[in-house]
Amino acid sequence: MRSVLLSLASVVFFPALAAANPHCATAGPLVFTSNTPQLPGAPTLAPLTPTSPPASLKGAPFVMHIANAGATITDLGTSDRMRQIAARSGDQFMLFDVTPDGNAAVSGIPIEMTLAQLKTVAAGNITDLGLVHGVEGYFVRSGSMFQVFYATPDNQRVIPGVLWDAAGKNITKAEVANIPGAIPTVEVNGSDGPQAAPAAVLPLVQNATFGTIGNNPAKHLYMLIDPQCIYSIRAFQMLRPFAEQNQIEISVIPLTILDGEDGGQSTKSAMALLSDPPDQIVGAWQSGSEGNRPSEQAQARLKQNMLIAQAIGLKATPTFVWRKADGTEGQLVGVPQNVQAFVDAIGS
């Protein structure tokens, strides 16, 4: 079950489906809770080999697309007029709700809330995104944060998630692109070189509790993560070899932003990591060995990290912050698309 919770918000094991700089977005304002904790080990990405979906699903272009990307498909039947499938690659899997026309799917799990109830709860903060592939999308804002929901065709449940089409396009991103604040304004250029981050971010993150890997102070990268965020795990897997060779130095700052999706596991994992000595935090996250009980200091450390994340306006994990060669600050939200170019842009 842990793997399900880990992967609900991601398509990282399907590169053909992944959006630019994929990340785990916060579902609402950053709030620290004192739930207590566990973290999976960094998953191994399986090689992409085309698979054959069940015969009942071969007429759905979306299903064929992810099967061709190497996923093993399981037909979970029909619910609320949408076909539900599980897509597995290696030790990772996630759930999709395929649209009535078979040409798209929502990555996520329907929740026990009708569309009418959502409209009541989010009154004044909900925007109708229109009907696409037979499902209606709704942009719901909570303070500076947001979540996109898709109503099932019978309007009896809503699905918080991302809508993907059979070509691997992130439809949700296109739908919300014109809504102010919906798309992070901190981006990288085509070669993954950074743009300036908000002022005075580095002094804040440097005061967080973190673990460090690598020894290269001139190319020091701060990485804010949710331990359960598959994109954080993927990004670390990509960057770890550079740190192990001391080409960069990475300080990993544990946060919790996915409790609403993983039943509190994010807070448990973060507190477990923050109970370790700093020189053991990265190793514990890497190996998934956070069975230790939270220390007396863990809650205060996590609270401090969360306050720092709130102060810098963090909206997703992983978020990277570093000093550029010209002395300004750089920032990247999400998984780097060109890792070598990204590493080259850090420090002097």
Short mmCIF file of N, CA, C and O in Angstrom, two decimals, residues 12-63:
data_model
loop_
_atom_site.label_atom_id
_atom_site.label_comp_id
_atom_site.label_asym_id
_atom_site.label_seq_id
_atom_site.Cartn_x
_atom_site.Cartn_y
_atom_site.Cartn_z
N VAL A 12 6.40 9.40 -12.98
CA VAL A 12 7.84 9.49 -13.21
C VAL A 12 8.39 8.26 -13.90
O VAL A 12 9.39 8.32 -14.57
N PHE A 13 7.71 7.10 -13.76
CA PHE A 13 8.26 5.93 -14.41
C PHE A 13 7.80 5.81 -15.85
O PHE A 13 8.09 4.82 -16.51
N PHE A 14 7.10 6.79 -16.35
CA PHE A 14 6.73 6.87 -17.75
C PHE A 14 7.29 8.16 -18.32
O PHE A 14 6.61 9.18 -18.37
N PRO A 15 8.54 8.21 -18.73
CA PRO A 15 9.12 9.46 -19.22
C PRO A 15 8.30 10.08 -20.34
O PRO A 15 8.26 11.29 -20.47
N ALA A 16 7.64 9.27 -21.14
CA ALA A 16 6.86 9.83 -22.24
C ALA A 16 5.67 10.61 -21.75
O ALA A 16 5.09 11.42 -22.48
N LEU A 17 5.28 10.37 -20.50
CA LEU A 17 4.13 11.07 -19.95
C LEU A 17 4.52 12.27 -19.09
O LEU A 17 3.70 13.11 -18.76
N ALA A 18 5.77 12.32 -18.70
CA ALA A 18 6.16 13.31 -17.70
C ALA A 18 6.14 14.72 -18.25
O ALA A 18 6.56 14.98 -19.36
N ALA A 19 5.66 15.64 -17.43
CA ALA A 19 5.64 17.06 -17.81
C ALA A 19 7.03 17.64 -17.58
O ALA A 19 7.89 17.05 -16.95
N ALA A 20 7.25 18.83 -18.10
CA ALA A 20 8.52 19.51 -17.87
C ALA A 20 8.70 19.74 -16.38
O ALA A 20 7.78 20.18 -15.70
N ASN A 21 9.90 19.41 -15.87
CA ASN A 21 10.23 19.58 -14.47
C ASN A 21 9.11 19.09 -13.55
O ASN A 21 8.52 19.86 -12.79
N PRO A 22 8.76 17.80 -13.61
CA PRO A 22 7.68 17.27 -12.77
C PRO A 22 8.00 17.43 -11.29
O PRO A 22 9.17 17.38 -10.89
N HIS A 23 6.97 17.58 -10.48
CA HIS A 23 7.16 17.83 -9.06
C HIS A 23 5.91 17.42 -8.30
O HIS A 23 4.87 17.16 -8.87
N CYS A 24 6.04 17.34 -6.98
CA CYS A 24 4.90 17.09 -6.10
C CYS A 24 4.41 18.44 -5.59
O CYS A 24 5.11 19.10 -4.81
N ALA A 25 3.24 18.86 -6.01
CA ALA A 25 2.73 20.18 -5.62
C ALA A 25 2.01 20.10 -4.28
O ALA A 25 1.39 19.10 -3.95
N THR A 26 2.10 21.17 -3.52
CA THR A 26 1.34 21.25 -2.28
C THR A 26 -0.13 21.38 -2.61
O THR A 26 -0.52 22.06 -3.54
N ALA A 27 -0.97 20.69 -1.85
CA ALA A 27 -2.41 20.72 -2.10
C ALA A 27 -3.08 21.90 -1.41
O ALA A 27 -4.27 22.15 -1.61
N GLY A 28 -2.35 22.61 -0.57
CA GLY A 28 -2.93 23.74 0.15
C GLY A 28 -1.83 24.50 0.85
O GLY A 28 -0.65 24.20 0.67
N PRO A 29 -2.18 25.48 1.67
CA PRO A 29 -1.16 26.22 2.40
C PRO A 29 -0.30 25.29 3.25
O PRO A 29 -0.79 24.30 3.79
N LEU A 30 0.99 25.57 3.36
CA LEU A 30 1.87 24.73 4.15
C LEU A 30 1.49 24.80 5.61
O LEU A 30 1.50 25.86 6.23
N VAL A 31 1.11 23.65 6.16
CA VAL A 31 0.71 23.58 7.57
C VAL A 31 1.45 22.41 8.20
O VAL A 31 1.46 21.31 7.66
N PHE A 32 2.09 22.65 9.34
CA PHE A 32 2.79 21.57 10.02
C PHE A 32 1.86 20.89 10.99
O PHE A 32 1.20 21.53 11.81
N THR A 33 1.79 19.56 10.92
CA THR A 33 1.04 18.78 11.90
C THR A 33 2.00 17.85 12.60
O THR A 33 3.07 17.54 12.10
N SER A 34 1.61 17.36 13.76
CA SER A 34 2.53 16.54 14.57
C SER A 34 2.22 15.06 14.45
O SER A 34 2.43 14.31 15.38
N ASN A 35 1.69 14.63 13.31
CA ASN A 35 1.51 13.20 13.11
C ASN A 35 2.87 12.51 13.24
O ASN A 35 3.89 13.08 12.98
N THR A 36 2.80 11.28 13.63
CA THR A 36 4.07 10.60 13.75
C THR A 36 4.31 9.46 12.81
O THR A 36 3.45 8.79 12.44
N PRO A 37 5.33 8.46 12.11
CA PRO A 37 6.16 8.15 10.94
C PRO A 37 6.66 6.99 10.31
O PRO A 37 7.19 6.34 10.54
N GLN A 38 7.68 6.90 8.27
CA GLN A 38 8.18 5.79 7.49
C GLN A 38 8.49 6.25 6.06
O GLN A 38 7.84 7.10 5.56
N LEU A 39 9.39 5.73 5.48
CA LEU A 39 9.73 6.15 4.10
C LEU A 39 10.23 5.01 3.25
O LEU A 39 10.99 4.21 3.72
N PRO A 40 9.78 4.97 2.03
CA PRO A 40 10.23 3.92 1.14
C PRO A 40 11.66 4.17 0.69
O PRO A 40 12.12 5.30 0.67
N GLY A 41 12.34 3.12 0.33
CA GLY A 41 13.66 3.30 -0.25
C GLY A 41 13.52 3.85 -1.65
O GLY A 41 12.47 3.79 -2.26
N ALA A 42 14.59 4.43 -2.14
CA ALA A 42 14.55 4.99 -3.49
C ALA A 42 14.30 3.88 -4.49
O ALA A 42 15.01 2.89 -4.53
N PRO A 43 13.23 3.98 -5.28
CA PRO A 43 12.88 2.91 -6.20
C PRO A 43 13.86 2.82 -7.36
O PRO A 43 14.50 3.79 -7.73
N THR A 44 13.95 1.63 -7.91
CA THR A 44 14.78 1.42 -9.09
C THR A 44 13.91 1.50 -10.33
O THR A 44 12.91 0.78 -10.44
N LEU A 45 14.25 2.37 -11.24
CA LEU A 45 13.45 2.53 -12.45
C LEU A 45 13.71 1.38 -13.41
O LEU A 45 14.85 1.09 -13.76
N ALA A 46 12.63 0.71 -13.80
CA ALA A 46 12.76 -0.42 -14.71
C ALA A 46 12.98 0.06 -16.13
O ALA A 46 12.53 1.13 -16.51
N PRO A 47 13.68 -0.72 -16.94
CA PRO A 47 13.84 -0.34 -18.34
C PRO A 47 12.51 -0.34 -19.06
O PRO A 47 11.60 -1.10 -18.70
N LEU A 48 12.37 0.54 -20.04
CA LEU A 48 11.11 0.66 -20.76
C LEU A 48 11.05 -0.37 -21.87
O LEU A 48 11.78 -0.30 -22.85
N THR A 49 10.15 -1.35 -21.71
CA THR A 49 9.92 -2.37 -22.72
C THR A 49 8.43 -2.42 -22.98
O THR A 49 7.64 -2.56 -22.04
N PRO A 50 7.98 -2.29 -24.23
CA PRO A 50 6.54 -2.32 -24.52
C PRO A 50 5.89 -3.56 -23.95
O PRO A 50 6.45 -4.66 -23.96
N THR A 51 4.68 -3.41 -23.40
CA THR A 51 3.93 -4.52 -22.85
C THR A 51 2.60 -4.61 -23.57
O THR A 51 2.22 -3.73 -24.34
N SER A 52 1.88 -5.69 -23.32
CA SER A 52 0.58 -5.90 -23.95
C SER A 52 -0.51 -5.76 -22.90
O SER A 52 -0.54 -6.53 -21.93
N PRO A 53 -1.42 -4.77 -23.03
CA PRO A 53 -2.49 -4.58 -22.04
C PRO A 53 -3.55 -5.66 -22.19
O PRO A 53 -3.59 -6.38 -23.20
N PRO A 54 -4.45 -5.81 -21.19
CA PRO A 54 -5.55 -6.75 -21.33
C PRO A 54 -6.36 -6.47 -22.59
O PRO A 54 -6.48 -5.33 -23.03
N ALA A 55 -6.92 -7.54 -23.17
CA ALA A 55 -7.67 -7.39 -24.42
C ALA A 55 -8.80 -6.39 -24.29
O ALA A 55 -9.12 -5.67 -25.24
N SER A 56 -9.39 -6.30 -23.09
CA SER A 56 -10.52 -5.39 -22.88
C SER A 56 -10.14 -3.92 -22.98
O SER A 56 -10.99 -3.05 -23.10
N LEU A 57 -8.82 -3.63 -22.93
CA LEU A 57 -8.36 -2.25 -22.92
C LEU A 57 -7.61 -1.85 -24.19
O LEU A 57 -7.18 -0.70 -24.32
N LYS A 58 -7.46 -2.77 -25.12
CA LYS A 58 -6.64 -2.48 -26.30
C LYS A 58 -7.25 -1.43 -27.22
O LYS A 58 -6.57 -0.89 -28.08
N GLY A 59 -8.53 -1.12 -27.04
CA GLY A 59 -9.15 -0.09 -27.87
C GLY A 59 -8.98 1.31 -27.31
O GLY A 59 -9.43 2.28 -27.92
N ALA A 60 -8.32 1.43 -26.15
CA ALA A 60 -8.15 2.74 -25.51
C ALA A 60 -6.77 3.29 -25.83
O ALA A 60 -5.76 2.74 -25.37
N PRO A 61 -6.68 4.36 -26.62
CA PRO A 61 -5.36 4.91 -26.99
C PRO A 61 -4.48 5.26 -25.80
O PRO A 61 -3.27 5.06 -25.85
N PHE A 62 -5.07 5.78 -24.74
CA PHE A 62 -4.25 6.15 -23.58
C PHE A 62 -3.59 4.91 -22.99
O PHE A 62 -2.40 4.92 -22.65
N VAL A 63 -4.35 3.84 -22.85
CA VAL A 63 -3.80 2.61 -22.28
C VAL A 63 -2.68 2.07 -23.16
O VAL A 63 -1.64 1.63 -22.66
#
